Coordinates of N, CA and C in Angstrom, one line a residue:
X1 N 37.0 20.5 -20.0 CA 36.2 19.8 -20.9 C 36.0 18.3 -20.5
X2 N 37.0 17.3 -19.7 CA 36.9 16.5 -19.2 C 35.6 16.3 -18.6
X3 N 35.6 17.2 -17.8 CA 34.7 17.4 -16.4 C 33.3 17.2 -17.4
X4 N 33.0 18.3 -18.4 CA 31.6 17.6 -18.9 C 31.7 16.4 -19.6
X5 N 32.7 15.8 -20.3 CA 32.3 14.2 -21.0 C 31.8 13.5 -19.6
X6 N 32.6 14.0 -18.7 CA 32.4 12.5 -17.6 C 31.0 13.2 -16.8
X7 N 30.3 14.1 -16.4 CA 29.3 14.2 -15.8 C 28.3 13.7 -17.4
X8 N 28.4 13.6 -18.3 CA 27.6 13.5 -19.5 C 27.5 11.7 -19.8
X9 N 29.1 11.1 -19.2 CA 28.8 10.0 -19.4 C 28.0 9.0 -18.1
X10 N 28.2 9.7 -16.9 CA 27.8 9.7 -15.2 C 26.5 9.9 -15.8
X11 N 25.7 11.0 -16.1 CA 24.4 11.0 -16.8 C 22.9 9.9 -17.6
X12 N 24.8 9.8 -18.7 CA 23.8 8.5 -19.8 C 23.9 7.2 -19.1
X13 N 24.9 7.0 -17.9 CA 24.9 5.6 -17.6 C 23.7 5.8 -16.4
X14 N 23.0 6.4 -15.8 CA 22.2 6.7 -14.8 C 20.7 6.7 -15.6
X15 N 20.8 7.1 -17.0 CA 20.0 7.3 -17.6 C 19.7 5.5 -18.1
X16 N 20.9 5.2 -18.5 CA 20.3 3.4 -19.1 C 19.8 2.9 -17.9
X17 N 20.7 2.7 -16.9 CA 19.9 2.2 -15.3 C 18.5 2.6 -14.9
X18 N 17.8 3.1 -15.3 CA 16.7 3.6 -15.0 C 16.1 3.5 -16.1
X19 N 16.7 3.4 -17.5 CA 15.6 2.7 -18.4 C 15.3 1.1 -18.3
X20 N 16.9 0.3 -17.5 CA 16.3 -1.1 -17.6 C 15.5 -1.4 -16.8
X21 N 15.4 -0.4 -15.5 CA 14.7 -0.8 -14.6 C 13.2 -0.6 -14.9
X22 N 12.9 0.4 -15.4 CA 11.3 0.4 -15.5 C 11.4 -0.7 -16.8
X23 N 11.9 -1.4 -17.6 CA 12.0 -2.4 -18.9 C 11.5 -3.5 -17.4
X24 N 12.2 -3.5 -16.8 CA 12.4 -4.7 -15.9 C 11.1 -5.3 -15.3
X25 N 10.5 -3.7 -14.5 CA 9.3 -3.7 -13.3 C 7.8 -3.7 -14.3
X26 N 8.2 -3.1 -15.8 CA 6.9 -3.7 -16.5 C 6.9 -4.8 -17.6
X27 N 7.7 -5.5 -17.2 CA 7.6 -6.8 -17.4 C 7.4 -7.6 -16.2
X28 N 7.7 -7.4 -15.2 CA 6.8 -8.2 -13.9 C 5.4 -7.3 -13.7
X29 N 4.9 -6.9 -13.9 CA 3.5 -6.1 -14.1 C 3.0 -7.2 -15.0
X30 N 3.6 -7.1 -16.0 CA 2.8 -7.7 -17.3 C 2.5 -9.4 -17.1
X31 N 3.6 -9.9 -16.7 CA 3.6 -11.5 -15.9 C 2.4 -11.5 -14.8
X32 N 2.5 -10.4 -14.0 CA 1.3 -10.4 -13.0 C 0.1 -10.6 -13.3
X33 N -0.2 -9.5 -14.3 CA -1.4 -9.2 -15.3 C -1.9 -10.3 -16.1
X34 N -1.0 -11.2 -16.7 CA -0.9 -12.4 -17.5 C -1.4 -13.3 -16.9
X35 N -0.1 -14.0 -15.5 CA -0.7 -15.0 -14.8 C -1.4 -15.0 -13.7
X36 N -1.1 -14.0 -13.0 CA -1.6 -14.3 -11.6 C -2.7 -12.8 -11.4
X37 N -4.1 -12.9 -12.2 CA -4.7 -11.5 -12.0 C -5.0 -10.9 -10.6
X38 N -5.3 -12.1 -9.8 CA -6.3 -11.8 -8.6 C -5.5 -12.3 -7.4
X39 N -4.0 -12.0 -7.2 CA -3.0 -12.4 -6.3 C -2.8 -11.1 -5.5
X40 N -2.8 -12.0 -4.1 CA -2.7 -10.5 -3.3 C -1.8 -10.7 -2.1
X41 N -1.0 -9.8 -2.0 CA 0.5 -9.4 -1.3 C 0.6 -10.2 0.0
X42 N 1.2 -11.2 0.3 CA 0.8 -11.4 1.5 C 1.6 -10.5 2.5
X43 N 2.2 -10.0 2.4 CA 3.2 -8.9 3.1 C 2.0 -7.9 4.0
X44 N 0.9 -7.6 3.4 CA -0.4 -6.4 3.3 C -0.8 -6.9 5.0
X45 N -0.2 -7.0 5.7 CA -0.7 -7.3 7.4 C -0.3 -6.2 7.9
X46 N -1.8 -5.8 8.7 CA -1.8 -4.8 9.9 C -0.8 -5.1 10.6
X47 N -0.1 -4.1 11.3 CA 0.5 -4.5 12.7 C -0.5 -4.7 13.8
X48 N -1.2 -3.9 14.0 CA -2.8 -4.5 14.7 C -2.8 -5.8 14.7
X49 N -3.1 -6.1 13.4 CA -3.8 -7.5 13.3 C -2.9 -8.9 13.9
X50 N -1.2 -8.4 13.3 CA -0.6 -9.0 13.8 C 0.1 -9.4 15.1
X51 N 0.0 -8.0 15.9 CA -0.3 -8.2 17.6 C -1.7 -9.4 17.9
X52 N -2.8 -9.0 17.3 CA -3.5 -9.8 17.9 C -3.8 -11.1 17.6
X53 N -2.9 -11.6 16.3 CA -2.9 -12.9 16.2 C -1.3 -13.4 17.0
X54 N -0.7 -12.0 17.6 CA 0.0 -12.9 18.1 C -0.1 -13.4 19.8
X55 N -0.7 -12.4 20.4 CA -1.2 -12.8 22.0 C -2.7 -13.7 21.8
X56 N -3.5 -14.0 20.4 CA -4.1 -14.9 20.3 C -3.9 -16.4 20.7
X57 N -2.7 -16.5 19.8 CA -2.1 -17.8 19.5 C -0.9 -18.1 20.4
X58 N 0.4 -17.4 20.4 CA 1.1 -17.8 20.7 C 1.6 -17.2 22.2
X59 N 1.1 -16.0 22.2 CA 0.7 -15.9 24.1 C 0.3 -17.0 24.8
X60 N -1.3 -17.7 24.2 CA -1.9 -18.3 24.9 C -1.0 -19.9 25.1
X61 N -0.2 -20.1 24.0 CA 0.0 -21.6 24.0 C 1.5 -21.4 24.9
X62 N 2.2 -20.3 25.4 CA 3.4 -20.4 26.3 C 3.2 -20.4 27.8
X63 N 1.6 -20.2 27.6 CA 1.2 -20.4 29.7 C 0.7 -21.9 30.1

């Protein structure tokens, strides 16, 4: 009987964690949505693009 209280309480506390977390990530949605509508990731870089801004720039300026 032990064994189910504690996978039941292992359960509900796995179950709150994952309710605060979506509480959490749609309230940074909603902040997004609020203030910043038309903000875009700067992270979103090709590696392509990134190679080629990097033997663009910084290739050229170490010879």
């Amino acid at each position: 009987m032990d064994a189910i209280i504690f996978l039941v309480k292992v359960l509900l506390c796995f179950s709150v964690i994952l309710f605060l977390g979506v509480l959490f990530f749609s309230y940074l949605k909603y902040l997004k949505r609020t203030y910043w509508p038309n903000w875009k990731f700067p992270d979103y870089v090709s590696v392509g693009y990134a190679e080629y801004l990097y033997k663009k720039y910084i290739k050229r300026a170490e010879k």
